[in-house]
PDB file as gemmi writes it, atoms N, CA and C in Angstrom:
CRYST1    1.000    1.000    1.000  90.00  90.00  90.00 P 1                      
ATOM      1  N   HIS A   1     -61.850  -7.729 -25.902  1.00  0.00           N  
ATOM      2  CA  HIS A   1     -61.076  -8.819 -25.340  1.00  0.00           C  
ATOM      3  C   HIS A   1     -60.760  -8.541 -23.879  1.00  0.00           C  
ATOM      4  N   LYS A   2     -60.993  -9.541 -23.054  1.00  0.00           N  
ATOM      5  CA  LYS A   2     -60.650  -9.425 -21.643  1.00  0.00           C  
ATOM      6  C   LYS A   2     -59.326 -10.128 -21.401  1.00  0.00           C  
ATOM      7  N   PHE A   3     -58.553  -9.578 -20.492  1.00  0.00           N  
ATOM      8  CA  PHE A   3     -57.380 -10.282 -20.016  1.00  0.00           C  
ATOM      9  C   PHE A   3     -57.167  -9.916 -18.563  1.00  0.00           C  
ATOM     10  N   PHE A   4     -56.415 -10.720 -17.884  1.00  0.00           N  
ATOM     11  CA  PHE A   4     -56.214 -10.554 -16.456  1.00  0.00           C  
ATOM     12  C   PHE A   4     -54.759 -10.251 -16.165  1.00  0.00           C  
ATOM     13  N   ILE A   5     -54.538  -9.582 -15.053  1.00  0.00           N  
ATOM     14  CA  ILE A   5     -53.187  -9.256 -14.617  1.00  0.00           C  
ATOM     15  C   ILE A   5     -52.905 -10.012 -13.332  1.00  0.00           C  
ATOM     16  N   LEU A   6     -51.779 -10.667 -13.285  1.00  0.00           N  
ATOM     17  CA  LEU A   6     -51.344 -11.416 -12.112  1.00  0.00           C  
ATOM     18  C   LEU A   6     -50.070 -10.783 -11.588  1.00  0.00           C  
ATOM     19  N   LEU A   7     -50.061 -10.387 -10.333  1.00  0.00           N  
ATOM     20  CA  LEU A   7     -48.856  -9.864  -9.693  1.00  0.00           C  
ATOM     21  C   LEU A   7     -48.371 -10.893  -8.679  1.00  0.00           C  
ATOM     22  N   ILE A   8     -47.095 -11.190  -8.722  1.00  0.00           N  
ATOM     23  CA  ILE A   8     -46.513 -12.175  -7.814  1.00  0.00           C  
ATOM     24  C   ILE A   8     -45.361 -11.526  -7.067  1.00  0.00           C  
ATOM     25  N   ASN A   9     -45.317 -11.746  -5.787  1.00  0.00           N  
ATOM     26  CA  ASN A   9     -44.176 -11.328  -4.989  1.00  0.00           C  
ATOM     27  C   ASN A   9     -43.410 -12.599  -4.624  1.00  0.00           C  
ATOM     28  N   PRO A  10     -42.286 -12.856  -5.288  1.00  0.00           N  
ATOM     29  CA  PRO A  10     -41.552 -14.100  -5.026  1.00  0.00           C  
ATOM     30  C   PRO A  10     -40.729 -14.055  -3.732  1.00  0.00           C  
ATOM     31  N   VAL A  11     -40.836 -12.972  -2.989  1.00  0.00           N  
ATOM     32  CA  VAL A  11     -40.139 -12.793  -1.715  1.00  0.00           C  
ATOM     33  C   VAL A  11     -38.629 -13.000  -1.898  1.00  0.00           C  
ATOM     34  N   ILE A  12     -38.105 -12.359  -2.915  1.00  0.00           N  
ATOM     35  CA  ILE A  12     -36.665 -12.362  -3.187  1.00  0.00           C  
ATOM     36  C   ILE A  12     -36.159 -10.965  -2.852  1.00  0.00           C  
ATOM     37  N   GLY A  13     -35.298 -10.882  -1.859  1.00  0.00           N  
ATOM     38  CA  GLY A  13     -34.774  -9.583  -1.455  1.00  0.00           C  
ATOM     39  C   GLY A  13     -33.882  -8.968  -2.527  1.00  0.00           C  
ATOM     40  N   LEU A  14     -34.063  -7.695  -2.748  1.00  0.00           N  
ATOM     41  CA  LEU A  14     -33.290  -6.999  -3.767  1.00  0.00           C  
ATOM     42  C   LEU A  14     -33.167  -5.544  -3.361  1.00  0.00           C  
ATOM     43  N   SER A  15     -31.966  -5.020  -3.372  1.00  0.00           N  
ATOM     44  CA  SER A  15     -31.731  -3.634  -2.989  1.00  0.00           C  
ATOM     45  C   SER A  15     -32.074  -2.705  -4.151  1.00  0.00           C  
ATOM     46  N   THR A  16     -33.041  -1.843  -3.927  1.00  0.00           N  
ATOM     47  CA  THR A  16     -33.421  -0.861  -4.946  1.00  0.00           C  
ATOM     48  C   THR A  16     -32.232   0.016  -5.309  1.00  0.00           C  
ATOM     49  N   VAL A  17     -31.463   0.407  -4.326  1.00  0.00           N  
ATOM     50  CA  VAL A  17     -30.281   1.248  -4.559  1.00  0.00           C  
ATOM     51  C   VAL A  17     -29.311   0.546  -5.503  1.00  0.00           C  
ATOM     52  N   GLU A  18     -29.060  -0.740  -5.264  1.00  0.00           N  
ATOM     53  CA  GLU A  18     -28.128  -1.492  -6.120  1.00  0.00           C  
ATOM     54  C   GLU A  18     -28.663  -1.637  -7.545  1.00  0.00           C  
ATOM     55  N   VAL A  19     -29.954  -1.853  -7.692  1.00  0.00           N  
ATOM     56  CA  VAL A  19     -30.545  -1.978  -9.031  1.00  0.00           C  
ATOM     57  C   VAL A  19     -30.383  -0.664  -9.784  1.00  0.00           C  
ATOM     58  N   TYR A  20     -30.675   0.451  -9.151  1.00  0.00           N  
ATOM     59  CA  TYR A  20     -30.540   1.755  -9.810  1.00  0.00           C  
ATOM     60  C   TYR A  20     -29.078   2.059 -10.142  1.00  0.00           C  
ATOM     61  N   LYS A  21     -28.147   1.616  -9.300  1.00  0.00           N  
ATOM     62  CA  LYS A  21     -26.724   1.831  -9.591  1.00  0.00           C  
ATOM     63  C   LYS A  21     -26.311   1.117 -10.877  1.00  0.00           C  
ATOM     64  N   LYS A  22     -26.894  -0.058 -11.144  1.00  0.00           N  
ATOM     65  CA  LYS A  22     -26.553  -0.842 -12.333  1.00  0.00           C  
ATOM     66  C   LYS A  22     -27.419  -0.490 -13.545  1.00  0.00           C  
ATOM     67  N   SER A  23     -28.440   0.322 -13.330  1.00  0.00           N  
ATOM     68  CA  SER A  23     -29.427   0.533 -14.389  1.00  0.00           C  
ATOM     69  C   SER A  23     -28.940   1.495 -15.464  1.00  0.00           C  
ATOM     70  N   VAL A  24     -29.765   1.574 -16.482  1.00  0.00           N  
ATOM     71  CA  VAL A  24     -29.504   2.495 -17.577  1.00  0.00           C  
ATOM     72  C   VAL A  24     -29.606   3.925 -17.062  1.00  0.00           C  
ATOM     73  N   LYS A  25     -28.991   4.837 -17.753  1.00  0.00           N  
ATOM     74  CA  LYS A  25     -29.012   6.235 -17.320  1.00  0.00           C  
ATOM     75  C   LYS A  25     -30.204   7.001 -17.879  1.00  0.00           C  
ATOM     76  N   GLU A  26     -30.782   6.495 -18.944  1.00  0.00           N  
ATOM     77  CA  GLU A  26     -31.957   7.143 -19.533  1.00  0.00           C  
ATOM     78  C   GLU A  26     -33.064   6.106 -19.635  1.00  0.00           C  
ATOM     79  N   TYR A  27     -34.236   6.452 -19.165  1.00  0.00           N  
ATOM     80  CA  TYR A  27     -35.334   5.502 -19.094  1.00  0.00           C  
ATOM     81  C   TYR A  27     -36.314   5.690 -20.245  1.00  0.00           C  
ATOM     82  N   THR A  28     -37.021   4.600 -20.558  1.00  0.00           N  
ATOM     83  CA  THR A  28     -38.052   4.644 -21.580  1.00  0.00           C  
ATOM     84  C   THR A  28     -39.143   5.606 -21.133  1.00  0.00           C  
ATOM     85  N   LYS A  29     -39.513   6.489 -22.013  1.00  0.00           N  
ATOM     86  CA  LYS A  29     -40.548   7.463 -21.674  1.00  0.00           C  
ATOM     87  C   LYS A  29     -41.928   6.848 -21.902  1.00  0.00           C  
ATOM     88  N   PRO A  30     -42.847   7.014 -20.948  1.00  0.00           N  
ATOM     89  CA  PRO A  30     -44.189   6.455 -21.127  1.00  0.00           C  
ATOM     90  C   PRO A  30     -44.943   7.165 -22.246  1.00  0.00           C  
ATOM     91  N   ILE A  31     -45.720   6.391 -22.972  1.00  0.00           N  
ATOM     92  CA  ILE A  31     -46.547   6.948 -24.050  1.00  0.00           C  
ATOM     93  C   ILE A  31     -47.966   6.434 -23.860  1.00  0.00           C  
ATOM     94  N   LEU A  32     -48.667   7.008 -22.924  1.00  0.00           N  
ATOM     95  CA  LEU A  32     -49.971   6.466 -22.557  1.00  0.00           C  
ATOM     96  C   LEU A  32     -51.066   7.511 -22.729  1.00  0.00           C  
ATOM     97  N   ASN A  33     -51.296   7.904 -23.977  1.00  0.00           N  
ATOM     98  CA  ASN A  33     -52.301   8.930 -24.253  1.00  0.00           C  
ATOM     99  C   ASN A  33     -53.683   8.362 -24.542  1.00  0.00           C  
ATOM    100  N   ASP A  34     -53.759   7.138 -25.018  1.00  0.00           N  
ATOM    101  CA  ASP A  34     -55.061   6.551 -25.314  1.00  0.00           C  
ATOM    102  C   ASP A  34     -54.985   5.032 -25.170  1.00  0.00           C  
ATOM    103  N   LYS A  35     -56.104   4.363 -25.369  1.00  0.00           N  
ATOM    104  CA  LYS A  35     -56.170   2.909 -25.170  1.00  0.00           C  
ATOM    105  C   LYS A  35     -55.189   2.153 -26.060  1.00  0.00           C  
ATOM    106  N   GLU A  36     -55.035   2.584 -27.294  1.00  0.00           N  
ATOM    107  CA  GLU A  36     -54.131   1.882 -28.208  1.00  0.00           C  
ATOM    108  C   GLU A  36     -52.673   1.999 -27.764  1.00  0.00           C  
ATOM    109  N   GLU A  37     -52.290   3.177 -27.267  1.00  0.00           N  
ATOM    110  CA  GLU A  37     -50.922   3.341 -26.784  1.00  0.00           C  
ATOM    111  C   GLU A  37     -50.688   2.523 -25.513  1.00  0.00           C  
ATOM    112  N   ILE A  38     -51.695   2.443 -24.660  1.00  0.00           N  
ATOM    113  CA  ILE A  38     -51.583   1.613 -23.458  1.00  0.00           C  
ATOM    114  C   ILE A  38     -51.436   0.148 -23.864  1.00  0.00           C  
ATOM    115  N   ARG A  39     -52.253  -0.293 -24.803  1.00  0.00           N  
ATOM    116  CA  ARG A  39     -52.171  -1.678 -25.284  1.00  0.00           C  
ATOM    117  C   ARG A  39     -50.790  -1.949 -25.887  1.00  0.00           C  
ATOM    118  N   TRP A  40     -50.289  -1.006 -26.691  1.00  0.00           N  
ATOM    119  CA  TRP A  40     -48.965  -1.180 -27.289  1.00  0.00           C  
ATOM    120  C   TRP A  40     -47.900  -1.289 -26.191  1.00  0.00           C  
ATOM    121  N   ALA A  41     -47.974  -0.426 -25.184  1.00  0.00           N  
ATOM    122  CA  ALA A  41     -46.985  -0.429 -24.105  1.00  0.00           C  
ATOM    123  C   ALA A  41     -47.009  -1.741 -23.322  1.00  0.00           C  
ATOM    124  N   ILE A  42     -48.195  -2.284 -23.099  1.00  0.00           N  
ATOM    125  CA  ILE A  42     -48.298  -3.554 -22.368  1.00  0.00           C  
ATOM    126  C   ILE A  42     -47.599  -4.669 -23.140  1.00  0.00           C  
ATOM    127  N   PHE A  43     -47.854  -4.763 -24.428  1.00  0.00           N  
ATOM    128  CA  PHE A  43     -47.337  -5.888 -25.199  1.00  0.00           C  
ATOM    129  C   PHE A  43     -45.942  -5.665 -25.779  1.00  0.00           C  
ATOM    130  N   ASN A  44     -45.502  -4.422 -25.894  1.00  0.00           N  
ATOM    131  CA  ASN A  44     -44.208  -4.150 -26.517  1.00  0.00           C  
ATOM    132  C   ASN A  44     -43.235  -3.401 -25.615  1.00  0.00           C  
ATOM    133  N   GLY A  45     -43.730  -2.918 -24.502  1.00  0.00           N  
ATOM    134  CA  GLY A  45     -42.892  -2.139 -23.606  1.00  0.00           C  
ATOM    135  C   GLY A  45     -41.907  -3.001 -22.835  1.00  0.00           C  
ATOM    136  N   LYS A  46     -41.183  -2.351 -21.937  1.00  0.00           N  
ATOM    137  CA  LYS A  46     -40.209  -3.078 -21.129  1.00  0.00           C  
ATOM    138  C   LYS A  46     -40.042  -2.358 -19.805  1.00  0.00           C  
ATOM    139  N   ASN A  47     -39.450  -3.046 -18.873  1.00  0.00           N  
ATOM    140  CA  ASN A  47     -39.091  -2.451 -17.599  1.00  0.00           C  
ATOM    141  C   ASN A  47     -37.584  -2.237 -17.638  1.00  0.00           C  
ATOM    142  N   ASP A  48     -37.161  -0.999 -17.647  1.00  0.00           N  
ATOM    143  CA  ASP A  48     -35.735  -0.689 -17.762  1.00  0.00           C  
ATOM    144  C   ASP A  48     -34.905  -1.237 -16.603  1.00  0.00           C  
ATOM    145  N   LEU A  49     -35.543  -1.550 -15.496  1.00  0.00           N  
ATOM    146  CA  LEU A  49     -34.816  -2.044 -14.327  1.00  0.00           C  
ATOM    147  C   LEU A  49     -34.748  -3.577 -14.269  1.00  0.00           C  
ATOM    148  N   GLU A  50     -35.440  -4.259 -15.179  1.00  0.00           N  
ATOM    149  CA  GLU A  50     -35.476  -5.722 -15.135  1.00  0.00           C  
ATOM    150  C   GLU A  50     -34.100  -6.332 -15.386  1.00  0.00           C  
ATOM    151  N   ILE A  51     -33.367  -5.866 -16.373  1.00  0.00           N  
ATOM    152  CA  ILE A  51     -32.055  -6.443 -16.691  1.00  0.00           C  
ATOM    153  C   ILE A  51     -31.082  -6.276 -15.524  1.00  0.00           C  
ATOM    154  N   PRO A  52     -30.922  -5.074 -14.970  1.00  0.00           N  
ATOM    155  CA  PRO A  52     -30.012  -4.978 -13.823  1.00  0.00           C  
ATOM    156  C   PRO A  52     -30.499  -5.772 -12.615  1.00  0.00           C  
ATOM    157  N   ALA A  53     -31.804  -5.866 -12.408  1.00  0.00           N  
ATOM    158  CA  ALA A  53     -32.329  -6.646 -11.284  1.00  0.00           C  
ATOM    159  C   ALA A  53     -31.978  -8.123 -11.457  1.00  0.00           C  
ATOM    160  N   VAL A  54     -32.109  -8.635 -12.667  1.00  0.00           N  
ATOM    161  CA  VAL A  54     -31.785 -10.038 -12.943  1.00  0.00           C  
ATOM    162  C   VAL A  54     -30.275 -10.283 -12.815  1.00  0.00           C  
ATOM    163  N   GLU A  55     -29.470  -9.295 -13.200  1.00  0.00           N  
ATOM    164  CA  GLU A  55     -28.020  -9.438 -13.033  1.00  0.00           C  
ATOM    165  C   GLU A  55     -27.657  -9.597 -11.551  1.00  0.00           C  
ATOM    166  N   ILE A  56     -28.346  -8.865 -10.696  1.00  0.00           N  
ATOM    167  CA  ILE A  56     -28.083  -8.948  -9.263  1.00  0.00           C  
ATOM    168  C   ILE A  56     -28.697 -10.213  -8.658  1.00  0.00           C  
ATOM    169  N   GLU A  57     -29.909 -10.541  -9.076  1.00  0.00           N  
ATOM    170  CA  GLU A  57     -30.620 -11.688  -8.519  1.00  0.00           C  
ATOM    171  C   GLU A  57     -31.213 -12.524  -9.648  1.00  0.00           C  
ATOM    172  N   PRO A  58     -30.434 -13.493 -10.185  1.00  0.00           N  
ATOM    173  CA  PRO A  58     -30.863 -14.285 -11.340  1.00  0.00           C  
ATOM    174  C   PRO A  58     -32.155 -15.084 -11.130  1.00  0.00           C  
ATOM    175  N   ARG A  59     -32.535 -15.342  -9.892  1.00  0.00           N  
ATOM    176  CA  ARG A  59     -33.783 -16.103  -9.671  1.00  0.00           C  
ATOM    177  C   ARG A  59     -35.001 -15.358 -10.189  1.00  0.00           C  
ATOM    178  N   ILE A  60     -34.901 -14.045 -10.318  1.00  0.00           N  
ATOM    179  CA  ILE A  60     -36.022 -13.268 -10.859  1.00  0.00           C  
ATOM    180  C   ILE A  60     -36.337 -13.737 -12.277  1.00  0.00           C  
ATOM    181  N   LYS A  61     -35.309 -14.003 -13.059  1.00  0.00           N  
ATOM    182  CA  LYS A  61     -35.504 -14.490 -14.432  1.00  0.00           C  
ATOM    183  C   LYS A  61     -36.266 -15.816 -14.429  1.00  0.00           C  
ATOM    184  N   ASN A  62     -35.951 -16.682 -13.465  1.00  0.00           N  
ATOM    185  CA  ASN A  62     -36.647 -17.976 -13.371  1.00  0.00           C  
ATOM    186  C   ASN A  62     -38.129 -17.794 -13.071  1.00  0.00           C  
ATOM    187  N   VAL A  63     -38.451 -16.848 -12.191  1.00  0.00           N  
ATOM    188  CA  VAL A  63     -39.852 -16.576 -11.851  1.00  0.00           C  
ATOM    189  C   VAL A  63     -40.594 -16.056 -13.081  1.00  0.00           C  
ATOM    190  N   ILE A  64     -39.982 -15.111 -13.793  1.00  0.00           N  
ATOM    191  CA  ILE A  64     -40.612 -14.554 -14.995  1.00  0.00           C  
ATOM    192  C   ILE A  64     -40.821 -15.646 -16.042  1.00  0.00           C  
ATOM    193  N   LYS A  65     -39.823 -16.507 -16.229  1.00  0.00           N  
ATOM    194  CA  LYS A  65     -39.951 -17.601 -17.205  1.00  0.00           C  
ATOM    195  C   LYS A  65     -41.062 -18.570 -16.804  1.00  0.00           C  
ATOM    196  N   LEU A  66     -41.161 -18.883 -15.527  1.00  0.00           N  
ATOM    197  CA  LEU A  66     -42.209 -19.781 -15.043  1.00  0.00           C  
ATOM    198  C   LEU A  66     -43.590 -19.222 -15.385  1.00  0.00           C  
ATOM    199  N   ILE A  67     -43.760 -17.927 -15.189  1.00  0.00           N  
ATOM    200  CA  ILE A  67     -45.039 -17.292 -15.514  1.00  0.00           C  
ATOM    201  C   ILE A  67     -45.249 -17.276 -17.028  1.00  0.00           C  
ATOM    202  N   LYS A  68     -44.219 -16.875 -17.771  1.00  0.00           N  
ATOM    203  CA  LYS A  68     -44.308 -16.770 -19.227  1.00  0.00           C  
ATOM    204  C   LYS A  68     -44.665 -18.104 -19.881  1.00  0.00           C  
ATOM    205  N   ASP A  69     -44.211 -19.201 -19.284  1.00  0.00           N  
ATOM    206  CA  ASP A  69     -44.443 -20.531 -19.843  1.00  0.00           C  
ATOM    207  C   ASP A  69     -45.839 -21.092 -19.570  1.00  0.00           C  
ATOM    208  N   GLN A  70     -46.658 -20.361 -18.833  1.00  0.00           N  
ATOM    209  CA  GLN A  70     -48.006 -20.841 -18.525  1.00  0.00           C  
ATOM    210  C   GLN A  70     -48.906 -20.686 -19.744  1.00  0.00           C  
ATOM    211  N   PRO A  71     -49.775 -21.666 -19.979  1.00  0.00           N  
ATOM    212  CA  PRO A  71     -50.707 -21.582 -21.119  1.00  0.00           C  
ATOM    213  C   PRO A  71     -51.537 -20.306 -21.042  1.00  0.00           C  
ATOM    214  N   GLY A  72     -51.611 -19.606 -22.157  1.00  0.00           N  
ATOM    215  CA  GLY A  72     -52.437 -18.418 -22.242  1.00  0.00           C  
ATOM    216  C   GLY A  72     -51.760 -17.134 -21.782  1.00  0.00           C  
ATOM    217  N   CYS A  73     -50.546 -17.230 -21.251  1.00  0.00           N  
ATOM    218  CA  CYS A  73     -49.855 -16.022 -20.806  1.00  0.00           C  
ATOM    219  C   CYS A  73     -49.437 -15.203 -22.018  1.00  0.00           C  
ATOM    220  N   LEU A  74     -49.810 -13.943 -22.040  1.00  0.00           N  
ATOM    221  CA  LEU A  74     -49.493 -13.058 -23.160  1.00  0.00           C  
ATOM    222  C   LEU A  74     -48.243 -12.221 -22.888  1.00  0.00           C  
ATOM    223  N   VAL A  75     -48.043 -11.829 -21.629  1.00  0.00           N  
ATOM    224  CA  VAL A  75     -46.915 -10.975 -21.265  1.00  0.00           C  
ATOM    225  C   VAL A  75     -46.474 -11.349 -19.853  1.00  0.00           C  
ATOM    226  N   ALA A  76     -45.171 -11.399 -19.644  1.00  0.00           N  
ATOM    227  CA  ALA A  76     -44.631 -11.595 -18.289  1.00  0.00           C  
ATOM    228  C   ALA A  76     -43.404 -10.733 -18.162  1.00  0.00           C  
ATOM    229  N   ARG A  77     -43.397  -9.874 -17.172  1.00  0.00           N  
ATOM    230  CA  ARG A  77     -42.237  -9.046 -16.924  1.00  0.00           C  
ATOM    231  C   ARG A  77     -42.267  -8.561 -15.484  1.00  0.00           C  
ATOM    232  N   MET A  78     -41.175  -8.012 -15.060  1.00  0.00           N  
ATOM    233  CA  MET A  78     -41.051  -7.494 -13.714  1.00  0.00           C  
ATOM    234  C   MET A  78     -41.790  -6.155 -13.617  1.00  0.00           C  
ATOM    235  N   SER A  79     -42.461  -5.954 -12.493  1.00  0.00           N  
ATOM    236  CA  SER A  79     -43.074  -4.640 -12.263  1.00  0.00           C  
ATOM    237  C   SER A  79     -42.079  -3.774 -11.510  1.00  0.00           C  
ATOM    238  N   GLY A  80     -42.440  -2.505 -11.314  1.00  0.00           N  
ATOM    239  CA  GLY A  80     -41.575  -1.549 -10.640  1.00  0.00           C  
ATOM    240  C   GLY A  80     -40.986  -2.056  -9.387  1.00  0.00           C  
TER     241      GLY A  80                                                      
END                                                                             
């Protein structure tokens, strides 16, 4: 199965320092030893910084929802 990755920069300013200040203290550990684990991480993983980023700048949630609502979209989340 082929799938494509789309990266969007919505040009929304966000302070990395502020996001880390609001973030969780322990991060999800990567489990990327083989193709199946990578596939699992793509479809079931999360970005630990997404929730604090959205709390600071709620428009990020709107951008993610806009992408998620597109036909054929399998996963939409914030990147690092």
